[in-house]
Coordinates of C-alpha atoms in Angstrom, one line a residue:
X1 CA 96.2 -45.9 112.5
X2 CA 92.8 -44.3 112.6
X3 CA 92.2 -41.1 110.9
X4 CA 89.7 -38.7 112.4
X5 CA 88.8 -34.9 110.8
X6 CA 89.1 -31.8 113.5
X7 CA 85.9 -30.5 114.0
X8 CA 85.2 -26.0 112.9
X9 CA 86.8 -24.5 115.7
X10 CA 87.6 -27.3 117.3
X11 CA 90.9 -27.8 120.2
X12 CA 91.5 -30.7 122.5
X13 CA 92.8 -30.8 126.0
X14 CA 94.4 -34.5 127.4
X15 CA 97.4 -36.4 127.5
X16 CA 100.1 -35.5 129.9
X17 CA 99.8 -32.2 131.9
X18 CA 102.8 -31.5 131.3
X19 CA 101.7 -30.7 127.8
X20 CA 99.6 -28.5 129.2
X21 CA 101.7 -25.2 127.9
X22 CA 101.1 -26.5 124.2
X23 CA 97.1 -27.0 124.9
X24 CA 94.9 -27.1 123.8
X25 CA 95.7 -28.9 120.6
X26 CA 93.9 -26.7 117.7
X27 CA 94.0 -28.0 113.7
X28 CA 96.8 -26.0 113.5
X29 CA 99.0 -28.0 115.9
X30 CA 101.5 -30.6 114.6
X31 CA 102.5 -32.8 117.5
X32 CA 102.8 -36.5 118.2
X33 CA 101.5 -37.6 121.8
X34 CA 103.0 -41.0 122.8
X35 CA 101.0 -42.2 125.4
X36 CA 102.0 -45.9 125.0
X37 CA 103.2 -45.2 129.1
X38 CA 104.3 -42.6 130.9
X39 CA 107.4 -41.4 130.6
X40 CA 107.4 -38.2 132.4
X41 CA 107.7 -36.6 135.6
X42 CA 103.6 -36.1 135.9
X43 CA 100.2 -37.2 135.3
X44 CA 99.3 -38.8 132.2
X45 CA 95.7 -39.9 130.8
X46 CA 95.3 -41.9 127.9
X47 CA 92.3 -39.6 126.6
X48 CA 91.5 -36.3 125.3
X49 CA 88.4 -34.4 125.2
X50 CA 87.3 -31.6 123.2
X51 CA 85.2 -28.1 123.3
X52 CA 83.0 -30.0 120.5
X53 CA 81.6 -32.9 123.2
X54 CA 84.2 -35.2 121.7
X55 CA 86.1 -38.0 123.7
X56 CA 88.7 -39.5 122.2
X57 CA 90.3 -42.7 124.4
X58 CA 92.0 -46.0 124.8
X59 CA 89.6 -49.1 124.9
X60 CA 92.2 -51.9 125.7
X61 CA 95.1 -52.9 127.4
X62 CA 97.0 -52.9 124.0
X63 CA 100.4 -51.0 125.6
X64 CA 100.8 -49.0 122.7
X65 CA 98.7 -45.4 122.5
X66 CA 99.6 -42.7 120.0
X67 CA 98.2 -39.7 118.6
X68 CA 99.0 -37.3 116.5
X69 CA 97.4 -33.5 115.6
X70 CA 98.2 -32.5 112.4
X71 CA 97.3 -30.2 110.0
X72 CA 93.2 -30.6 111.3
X73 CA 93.6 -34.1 111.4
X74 CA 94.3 -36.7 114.6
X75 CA 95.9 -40.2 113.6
X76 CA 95.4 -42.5 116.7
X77 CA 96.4 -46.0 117.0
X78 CA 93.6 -48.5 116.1
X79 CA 93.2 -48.8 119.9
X80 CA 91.3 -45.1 120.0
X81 CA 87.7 -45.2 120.2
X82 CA 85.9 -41.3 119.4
X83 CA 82.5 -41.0 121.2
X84 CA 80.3 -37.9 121.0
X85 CA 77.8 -36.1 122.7
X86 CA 75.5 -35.4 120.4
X87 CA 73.2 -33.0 121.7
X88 CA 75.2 -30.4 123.4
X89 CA 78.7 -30.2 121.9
X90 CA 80.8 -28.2 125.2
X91 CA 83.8 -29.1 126.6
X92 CA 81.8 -29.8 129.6
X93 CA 79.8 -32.5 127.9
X94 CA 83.0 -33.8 126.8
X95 CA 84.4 -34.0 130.3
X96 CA 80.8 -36.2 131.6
X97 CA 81.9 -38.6 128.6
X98 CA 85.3 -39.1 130.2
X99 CA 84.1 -38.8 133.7
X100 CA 81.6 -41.7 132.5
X101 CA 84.4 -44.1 130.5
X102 CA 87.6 -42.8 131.9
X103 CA 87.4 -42.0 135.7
X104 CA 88.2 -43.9 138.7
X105 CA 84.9 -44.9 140.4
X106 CA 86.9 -44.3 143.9
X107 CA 85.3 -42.3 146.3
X108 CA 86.7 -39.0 147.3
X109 CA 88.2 -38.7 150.9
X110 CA 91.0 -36.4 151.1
X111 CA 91.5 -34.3 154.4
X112 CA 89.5 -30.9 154.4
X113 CA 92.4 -29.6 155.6
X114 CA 94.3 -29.5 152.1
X115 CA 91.5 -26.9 150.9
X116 CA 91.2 -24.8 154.2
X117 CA 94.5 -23.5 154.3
X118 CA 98.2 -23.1 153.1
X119 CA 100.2 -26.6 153.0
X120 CA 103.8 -26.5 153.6
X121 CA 106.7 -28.4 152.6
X122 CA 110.4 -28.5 154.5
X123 CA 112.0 -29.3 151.5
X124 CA 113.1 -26.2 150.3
X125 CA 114.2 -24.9 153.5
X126 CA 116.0 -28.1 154.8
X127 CA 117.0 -29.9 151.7
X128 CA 119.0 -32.8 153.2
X129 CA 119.2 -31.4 156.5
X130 CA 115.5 -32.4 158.2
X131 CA 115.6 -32.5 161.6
X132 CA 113.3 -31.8 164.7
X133 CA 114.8 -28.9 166.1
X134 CA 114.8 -26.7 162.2
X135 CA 111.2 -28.5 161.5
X136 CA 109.8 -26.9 164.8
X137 CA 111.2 -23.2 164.1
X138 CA 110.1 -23.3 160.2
X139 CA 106.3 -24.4 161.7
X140 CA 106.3 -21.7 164.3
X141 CA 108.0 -19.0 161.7
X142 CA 105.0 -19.3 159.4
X143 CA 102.9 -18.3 162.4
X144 CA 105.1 -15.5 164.0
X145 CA 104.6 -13.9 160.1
X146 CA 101.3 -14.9 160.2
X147 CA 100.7 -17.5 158.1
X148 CA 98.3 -20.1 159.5
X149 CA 99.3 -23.6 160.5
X150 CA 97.9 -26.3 158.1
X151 CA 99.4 -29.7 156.9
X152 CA 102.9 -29.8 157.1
X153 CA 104.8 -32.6 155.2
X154 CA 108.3 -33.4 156.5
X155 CA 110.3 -34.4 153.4
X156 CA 113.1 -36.9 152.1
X157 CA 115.5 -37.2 155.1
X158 CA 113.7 -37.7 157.9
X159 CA 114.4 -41.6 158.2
X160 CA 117.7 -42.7 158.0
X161 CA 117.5 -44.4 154.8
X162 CA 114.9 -45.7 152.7
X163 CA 112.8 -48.8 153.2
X164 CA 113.4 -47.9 157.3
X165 CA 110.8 -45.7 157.9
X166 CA 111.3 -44.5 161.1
X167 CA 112.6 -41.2 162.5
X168 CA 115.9 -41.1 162.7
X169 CA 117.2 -41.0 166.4
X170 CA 119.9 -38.8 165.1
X171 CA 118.0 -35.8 163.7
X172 CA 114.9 -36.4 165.3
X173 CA 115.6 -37.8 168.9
X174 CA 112.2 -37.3 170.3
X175 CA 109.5 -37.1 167.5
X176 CA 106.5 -37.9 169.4
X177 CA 107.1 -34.7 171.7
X178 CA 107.6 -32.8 168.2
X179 CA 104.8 -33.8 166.4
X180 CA 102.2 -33.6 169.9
X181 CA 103.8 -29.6 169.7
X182 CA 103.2 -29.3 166.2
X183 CA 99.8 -30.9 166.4
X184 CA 99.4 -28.0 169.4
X185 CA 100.2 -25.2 167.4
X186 CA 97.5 -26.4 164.7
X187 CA 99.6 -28.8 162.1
X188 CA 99.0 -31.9 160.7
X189 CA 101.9 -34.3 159.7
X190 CA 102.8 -35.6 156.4
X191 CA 106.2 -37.8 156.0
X192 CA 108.0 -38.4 152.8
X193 CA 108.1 -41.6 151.3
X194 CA 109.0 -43.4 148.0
X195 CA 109.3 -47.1 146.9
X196 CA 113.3 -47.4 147.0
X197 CA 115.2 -49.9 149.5
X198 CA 118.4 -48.6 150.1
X199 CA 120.9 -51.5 149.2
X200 CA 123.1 -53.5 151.4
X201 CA 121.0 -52.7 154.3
X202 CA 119.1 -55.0 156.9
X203 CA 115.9 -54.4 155.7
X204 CA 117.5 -55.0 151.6
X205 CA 118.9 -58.1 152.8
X206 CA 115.1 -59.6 154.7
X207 CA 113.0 -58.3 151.8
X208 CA 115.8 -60.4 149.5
X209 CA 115.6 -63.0 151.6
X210 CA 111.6 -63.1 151.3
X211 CA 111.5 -62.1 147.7
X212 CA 109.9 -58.8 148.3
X213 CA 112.2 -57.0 145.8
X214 CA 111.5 -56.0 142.2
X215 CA 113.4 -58.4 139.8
X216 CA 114.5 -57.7 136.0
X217 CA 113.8 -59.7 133.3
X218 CA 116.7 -61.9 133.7
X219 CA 115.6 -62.4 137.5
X220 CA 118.2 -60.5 139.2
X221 CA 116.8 -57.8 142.0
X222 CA 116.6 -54.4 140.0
X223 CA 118.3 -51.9 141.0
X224 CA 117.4 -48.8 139.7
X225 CA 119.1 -45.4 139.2
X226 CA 116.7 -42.7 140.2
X227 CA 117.9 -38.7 141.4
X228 CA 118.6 -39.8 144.5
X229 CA 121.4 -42.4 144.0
X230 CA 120.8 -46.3 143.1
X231 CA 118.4 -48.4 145.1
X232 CA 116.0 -52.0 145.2
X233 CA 112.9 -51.4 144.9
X234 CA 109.5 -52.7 146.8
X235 CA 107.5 -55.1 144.3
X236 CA 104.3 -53.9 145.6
X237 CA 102.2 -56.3 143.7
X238 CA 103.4 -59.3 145.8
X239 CA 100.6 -58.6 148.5
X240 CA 102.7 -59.6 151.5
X241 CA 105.6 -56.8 150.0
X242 CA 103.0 -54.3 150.5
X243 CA 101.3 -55.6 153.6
X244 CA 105.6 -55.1 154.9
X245 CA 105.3 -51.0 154.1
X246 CA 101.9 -50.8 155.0
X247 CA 102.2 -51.8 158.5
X248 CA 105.1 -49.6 159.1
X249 CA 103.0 -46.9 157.9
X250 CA 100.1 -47.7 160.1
X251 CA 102.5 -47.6 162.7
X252 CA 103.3 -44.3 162.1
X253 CA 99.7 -43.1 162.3
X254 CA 98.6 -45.5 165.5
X255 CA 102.2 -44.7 167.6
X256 CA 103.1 -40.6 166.3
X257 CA 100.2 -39.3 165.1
X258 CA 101.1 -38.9 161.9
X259 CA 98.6 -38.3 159.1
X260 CA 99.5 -39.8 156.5
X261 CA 102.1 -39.5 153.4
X262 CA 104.1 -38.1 150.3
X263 CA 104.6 -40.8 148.0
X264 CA 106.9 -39.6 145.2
X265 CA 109.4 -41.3 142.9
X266 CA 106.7 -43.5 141.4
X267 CA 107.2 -42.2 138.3
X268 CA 108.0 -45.4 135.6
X269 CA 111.2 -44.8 134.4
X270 CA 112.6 -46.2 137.5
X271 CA 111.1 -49.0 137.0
X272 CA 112.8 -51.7 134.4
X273 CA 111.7 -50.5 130.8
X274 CA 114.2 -52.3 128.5
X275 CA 111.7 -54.0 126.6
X276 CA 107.8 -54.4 126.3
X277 CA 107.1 -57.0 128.8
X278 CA 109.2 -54.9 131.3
X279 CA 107.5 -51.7 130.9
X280 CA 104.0 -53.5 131.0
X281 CA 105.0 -54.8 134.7
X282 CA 106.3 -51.5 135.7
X283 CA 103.1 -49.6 134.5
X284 CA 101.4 -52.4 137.0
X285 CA 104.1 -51.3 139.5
X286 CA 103.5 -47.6 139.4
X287 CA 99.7 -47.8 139.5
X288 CA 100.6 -50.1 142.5
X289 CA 102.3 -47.0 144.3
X290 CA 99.2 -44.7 142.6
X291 CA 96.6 -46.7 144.3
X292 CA 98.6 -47.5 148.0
X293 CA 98.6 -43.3 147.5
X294 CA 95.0 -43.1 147.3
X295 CA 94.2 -45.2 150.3
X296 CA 94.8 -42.5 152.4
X297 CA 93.1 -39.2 153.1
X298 CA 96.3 -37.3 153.5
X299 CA 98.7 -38.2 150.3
X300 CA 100.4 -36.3 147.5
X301 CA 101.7 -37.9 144.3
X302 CA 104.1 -36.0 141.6
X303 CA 103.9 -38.9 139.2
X304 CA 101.1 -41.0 137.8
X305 CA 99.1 -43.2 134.7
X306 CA 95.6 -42.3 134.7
X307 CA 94.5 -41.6 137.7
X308 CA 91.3 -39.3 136.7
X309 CA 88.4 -39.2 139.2
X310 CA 91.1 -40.8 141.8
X311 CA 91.4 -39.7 145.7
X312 CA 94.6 -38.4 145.1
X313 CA 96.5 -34.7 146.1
X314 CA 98.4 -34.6 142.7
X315 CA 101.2 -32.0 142.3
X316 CA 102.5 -30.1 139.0
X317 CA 105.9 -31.1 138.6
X318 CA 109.3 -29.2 139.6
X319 CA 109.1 -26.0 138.2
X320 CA 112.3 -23.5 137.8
X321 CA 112.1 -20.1 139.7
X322 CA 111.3 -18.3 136.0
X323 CA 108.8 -16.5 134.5
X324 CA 109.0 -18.2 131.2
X325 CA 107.5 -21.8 130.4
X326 CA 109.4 -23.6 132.6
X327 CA 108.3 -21.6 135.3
X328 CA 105.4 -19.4 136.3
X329 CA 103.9 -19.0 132.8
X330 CA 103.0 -22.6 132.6
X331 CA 101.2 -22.8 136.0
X332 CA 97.8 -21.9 134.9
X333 CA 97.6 -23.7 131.4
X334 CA 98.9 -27.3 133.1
X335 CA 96.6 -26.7 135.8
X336 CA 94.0 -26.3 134.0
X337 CA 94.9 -29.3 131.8
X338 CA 95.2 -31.5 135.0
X339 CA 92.0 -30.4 135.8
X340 CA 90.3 -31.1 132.4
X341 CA 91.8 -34.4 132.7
X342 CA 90.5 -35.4 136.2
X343 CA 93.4 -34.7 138.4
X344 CA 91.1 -32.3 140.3
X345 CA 93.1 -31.9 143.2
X346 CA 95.9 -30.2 142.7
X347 CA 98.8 -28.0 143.6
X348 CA 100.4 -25.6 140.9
X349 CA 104.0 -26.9 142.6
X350 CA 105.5 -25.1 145.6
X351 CA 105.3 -21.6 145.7
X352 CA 108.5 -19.6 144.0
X353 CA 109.2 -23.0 142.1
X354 CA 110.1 -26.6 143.6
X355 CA 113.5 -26.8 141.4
X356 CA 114.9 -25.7 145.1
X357 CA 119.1 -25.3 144.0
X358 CA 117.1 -21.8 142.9
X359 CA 117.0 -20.8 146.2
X360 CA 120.4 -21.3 147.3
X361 CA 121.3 -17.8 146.1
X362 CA 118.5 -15.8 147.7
X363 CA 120.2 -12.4 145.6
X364 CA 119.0 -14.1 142.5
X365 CA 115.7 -14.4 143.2
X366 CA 113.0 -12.5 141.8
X367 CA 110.5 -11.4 144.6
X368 CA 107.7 -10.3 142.2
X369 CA 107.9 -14.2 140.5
X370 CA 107.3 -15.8 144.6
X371 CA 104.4 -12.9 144.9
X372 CA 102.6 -13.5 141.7
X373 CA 103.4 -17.0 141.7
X374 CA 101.6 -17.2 145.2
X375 CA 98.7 -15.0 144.2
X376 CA 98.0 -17.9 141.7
X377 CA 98.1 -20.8 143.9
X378 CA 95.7 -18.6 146.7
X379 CA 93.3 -20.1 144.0
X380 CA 94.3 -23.4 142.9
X381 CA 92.6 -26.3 145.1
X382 CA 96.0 -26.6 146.6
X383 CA 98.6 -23.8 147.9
X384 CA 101.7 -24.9 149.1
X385 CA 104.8 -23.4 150.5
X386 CA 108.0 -24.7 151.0
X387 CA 110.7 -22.0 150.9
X388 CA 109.6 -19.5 153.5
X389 CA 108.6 -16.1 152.0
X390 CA 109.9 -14.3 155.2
X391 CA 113.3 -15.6 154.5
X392 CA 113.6 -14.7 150.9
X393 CA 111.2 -11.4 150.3
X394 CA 111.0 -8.1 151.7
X395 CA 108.5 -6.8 154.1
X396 CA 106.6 -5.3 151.7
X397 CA 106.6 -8.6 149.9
X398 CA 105.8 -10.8 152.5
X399 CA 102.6 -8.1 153.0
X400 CA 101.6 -9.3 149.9
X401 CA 102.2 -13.1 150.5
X402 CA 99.6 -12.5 153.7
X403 CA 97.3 -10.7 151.4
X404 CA 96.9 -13.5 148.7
X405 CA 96.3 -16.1 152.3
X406 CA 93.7 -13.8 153.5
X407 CA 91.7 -13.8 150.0
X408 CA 91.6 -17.3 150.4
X409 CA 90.6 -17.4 153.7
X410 CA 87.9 -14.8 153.4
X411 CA 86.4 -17.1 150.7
X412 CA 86.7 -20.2 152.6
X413 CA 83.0 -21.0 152.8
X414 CA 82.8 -20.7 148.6
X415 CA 85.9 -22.3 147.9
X416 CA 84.8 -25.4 150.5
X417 CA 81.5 -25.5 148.9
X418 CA 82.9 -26.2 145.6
X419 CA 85.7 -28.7 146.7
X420 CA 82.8 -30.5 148.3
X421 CA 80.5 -30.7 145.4
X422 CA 83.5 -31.9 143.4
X423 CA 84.0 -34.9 145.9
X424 CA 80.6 -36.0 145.6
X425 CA 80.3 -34.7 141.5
X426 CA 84.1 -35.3 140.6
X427 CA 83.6 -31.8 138.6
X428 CA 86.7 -29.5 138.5
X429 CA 87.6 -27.0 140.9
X430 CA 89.4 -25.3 138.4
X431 CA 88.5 -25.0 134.7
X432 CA 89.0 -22.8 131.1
X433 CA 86.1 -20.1 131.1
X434 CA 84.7 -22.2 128.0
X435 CA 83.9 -24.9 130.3
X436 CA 81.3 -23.0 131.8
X437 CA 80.6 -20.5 129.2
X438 CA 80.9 -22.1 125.8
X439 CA 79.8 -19.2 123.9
X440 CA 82.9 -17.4 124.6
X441 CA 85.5 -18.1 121.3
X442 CA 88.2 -16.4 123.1
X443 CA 91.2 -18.4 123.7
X444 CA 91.6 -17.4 127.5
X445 CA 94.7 -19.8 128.7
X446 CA 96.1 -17.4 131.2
X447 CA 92.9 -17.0 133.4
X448 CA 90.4 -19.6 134.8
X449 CA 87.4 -20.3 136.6
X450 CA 87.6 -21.3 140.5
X451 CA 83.7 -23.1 140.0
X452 CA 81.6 -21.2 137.9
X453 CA 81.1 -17.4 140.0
X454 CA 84.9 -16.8 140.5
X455 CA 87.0 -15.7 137.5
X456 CA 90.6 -15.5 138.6
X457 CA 92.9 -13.2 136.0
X458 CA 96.6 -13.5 137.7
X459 CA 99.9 -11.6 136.7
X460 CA 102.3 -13.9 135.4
X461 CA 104.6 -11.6 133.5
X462 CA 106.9 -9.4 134.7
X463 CA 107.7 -5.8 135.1
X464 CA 103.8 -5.2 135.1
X465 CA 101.1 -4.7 136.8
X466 CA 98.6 -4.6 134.1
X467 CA 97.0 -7.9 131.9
X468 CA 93.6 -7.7 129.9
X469 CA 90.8 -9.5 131.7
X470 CA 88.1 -10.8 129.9
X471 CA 85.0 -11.5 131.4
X472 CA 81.1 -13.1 130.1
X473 CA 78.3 -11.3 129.5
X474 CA 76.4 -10.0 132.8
X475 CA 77.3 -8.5 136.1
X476 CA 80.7 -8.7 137.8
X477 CA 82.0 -7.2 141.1
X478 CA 86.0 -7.0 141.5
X479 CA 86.5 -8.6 144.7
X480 CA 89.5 -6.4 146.1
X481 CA 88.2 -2.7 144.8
X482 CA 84.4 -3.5 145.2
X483 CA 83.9 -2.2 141.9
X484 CA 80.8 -3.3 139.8
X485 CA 81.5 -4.2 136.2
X486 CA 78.4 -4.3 133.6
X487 CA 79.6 -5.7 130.7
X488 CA 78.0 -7.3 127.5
X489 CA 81.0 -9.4 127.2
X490 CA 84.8 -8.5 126.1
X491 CA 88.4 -7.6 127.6
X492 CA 89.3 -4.4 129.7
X493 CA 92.6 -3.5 131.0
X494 CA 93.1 -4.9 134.9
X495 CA 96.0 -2.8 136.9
X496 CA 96.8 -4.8 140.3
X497 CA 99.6 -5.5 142.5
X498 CA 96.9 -7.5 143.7
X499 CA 95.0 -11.1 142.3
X500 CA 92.6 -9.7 139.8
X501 CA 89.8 -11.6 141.3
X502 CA 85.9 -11.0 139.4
X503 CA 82.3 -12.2 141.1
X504 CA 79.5 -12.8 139.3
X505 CA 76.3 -11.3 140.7
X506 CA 73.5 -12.8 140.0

């Protein structure tokens, strides 16, 4: 192990975003971050970077990675390398030395579509019930409470099993009339995927038959236990396996009209991990489904190994329907983590929290979590529903829901001017204020930057309607009481039922 020395007010931001509660990692932390592979539900990066213009990352393809904060110290394995930018020590210096050693060099070509507007999911409000007539009624619902159409991704059930990826007859007996009526009423389609073959099938037995199917190490087809049941799985680095999915996907897009694709259940621990070899081919196998992912211009991924600087739609993990750090508390500090760590694109989960058994019991939900949880997302990159606000929230609520769209919408122009400079830049969309104003010592994890002139200050505890805002020296008009705030630089009290949203005038 390597020994390096923390830095005088030094704190690091990296590793897996889900992580990102416990960031950044100060030199009074005491933690040990394995990130020999990832073996989480999220992204994972095998570097850190630092408000002191520090990078700290793997050089090889040695499989083990570990660090460890401790007591102002970091131990790393002898695989680390620490680079520095001399002249200007900022988190944002820090960030162009990863962007320079640590970032795909893929171009960015995701759909304008996933900034312009709301997403929506049917997961939540179908579960395993997906079906043409339900999908139509949730895509016009949004619309009757006025929420405007955008991508709409069909979820796990649409096909009758996995590895056939076609509509089911049965639920979805005429799905190019449904998605030419969708496509009329101002949707684009998204269709759930994953890499499983359900077993004892046709299309098990001819992928067997042609060695398309992920072995073990003692050459038996793997089957692997994952949430939904047990299942083969695609070897997507045999080039004609993935040449097999591929041109059932393209005929998705060439025959329907579909635009393109969830891929979930990438995520490495359902892949064979018994022993080192194993888990080195499943990293291959995972980063296999990352990059089939980024090929396309409409994608999402949950799960993935360092896919910084990668044209990729990446979504926070499940989250539970709580305030606490399970829940809506840790939405803005793994965001911002994601962001720090390239994963620029992304969506703080579905509104009201993915973990959807929540929302089986609508008399146990919180309305004020969905409200504020939705007034975040309005400025995340990505915001995306699944269970329908009109369903589970008053009037009065879903008011509010309307009001958080409309911010976003009124700032289309701004937000689409900084989600284009970061395609052609790969700079973050969202970041810590100390990424653009360093001289601020503050630690500020529960309020960000949306590009440089937007500070967003969201509520994300409950039974208030208060938070301190602190904002950097200069000029700053609140955006939803037109108020002009002069300040030399500090906190003031925010009261908002509203998204505490601050301009800087220049």
């Amino acid at each position: 192990m390597q020994e390096f020395k923390f830095l005088e007010e030094e704190h690091w931001y990296g590793g897996y975003v889900n992580d990102g509660i416990e960031q950044p990692y100060t030199s009074n932390s005491d933690c040990k971050v394995d990130l020999s592979f990832n073996d989480g539900s999220n992204q994972m990066v095998d570097f850190f970077i630092s408000n002191k213009g520090r990078l700290l990352y793997k050089q090889n393809n040695e499989l083990e990675f570990i660090v460890e904060f401790s007591n102002g110290t970091i131990l790393a394995s002898d695989s680390a390398e620490l680079l520095a930018n001399t002249n200007e020590q900022t988190l944002a210096t820090a960030y162009a030395l990863a962007k320079e050693k640590c970032f795909s060099k893929q171009d960015i070509k995701l759909a304008k579509e996933f900034f312009e507007t709301p997403i929506y999911n049917s997961w939540i409000e179908l579960t395993f019930n997906q079906n043409q007539k339900d999908i139509i009624r949730y895509a016009k619902d949004n619309i009757k409470y006025s929420m405007p159409a955008g991508i709409l991704m069909i979820d796990d059930g649409w096909s009758d099993y996995y590895g056939k990826w076609k509509f089911s007859v049965e639920k979805f007996p005429k799905p190019q009339e449904m998605i030419n009526e969708l496509n009329s009423l101002g949707y684009k389609i998204m269709l759930w995927i994953c890499p499983f073959i359900t077993a004892d099938t046709f299309e098990y037995r001819e992928l067997a038959k042609k060695d398309f199917l992920l072995k073990d190490s003692q050459g038996e087809i793997y089957i692997s236990n994952w949430w939904n049941g047990h299942s083969a799985v695609l070897d997507l680095l045999n080039k004609d396996a993935k040449k097999w999915l591929e041109t059932q996907l393209e005929a998705l897009i060439e025959d329907l009209g579909v635009a393109g694709f969830k891929f979930d259940a990438g995520d490495i621990r359902y892949y064979p991990h018994s022993n080192t070899d194993e888990i080195q081919a499943s990293i291959e196998q995972s980063n296999a489904w990352r990059d089939l992912c980024s090929e396309y211009s409409f994608n999402e991924l949950r799960a993935a190994t360092n896919a910084a600087g990668m044209n990729i739609m990446e979504r926070l993990a499940d989250k539970d329907h709580s305030w606490d750090n399970k829940g809506i508390a840790s939405l803005i500090p793994n965001s911002i983590t994601a962001s720090m760590m390239g994963h620029t694109y992304s969506s703080p989960d579905m509104i009201g929290g993915g973990e959807y058994l929540h929302f089986y019991n609508v008399d146990s939900l919180d309305e004020e979590i969905f409200v504020r949880w939705a007034q975040i997302a309005a400025f995340m990159p990505v915001m995306q529903f699944s269970a329908a606000p009109y369903r589970v929230l008053s009037e009065n609520n879903q008011a509010r829901i309307n009001k958080a769209i409309n911010l976003r919408l009124e700032l289309k122009d701004y937000i689409m001017e900084i989600v284009e400079t970061s395609f052609k830049e790969k700079s973050p969309i969202v970041a810590p204020i100390e990424f653009y104003y360093p001289e601020i010592k503050e630690k500020l994890y529960d309020q960000f930057c949306f590009g440089k002139d937007l500070i967003i200050a969201p509520i994300t505890t409950a039974n208030t309607n208060k938070r301190e805002v602190f904002l950097p020296r200069g000029k700053w008009e609140n955006f939803n009481t037109k108020e002009i705030i002069d300040i030399e630089q500090g906190k003031f009290v925010a009261s908002s039922d509203d998204l505490p949203i601050y301009k800087q005038i220049k």
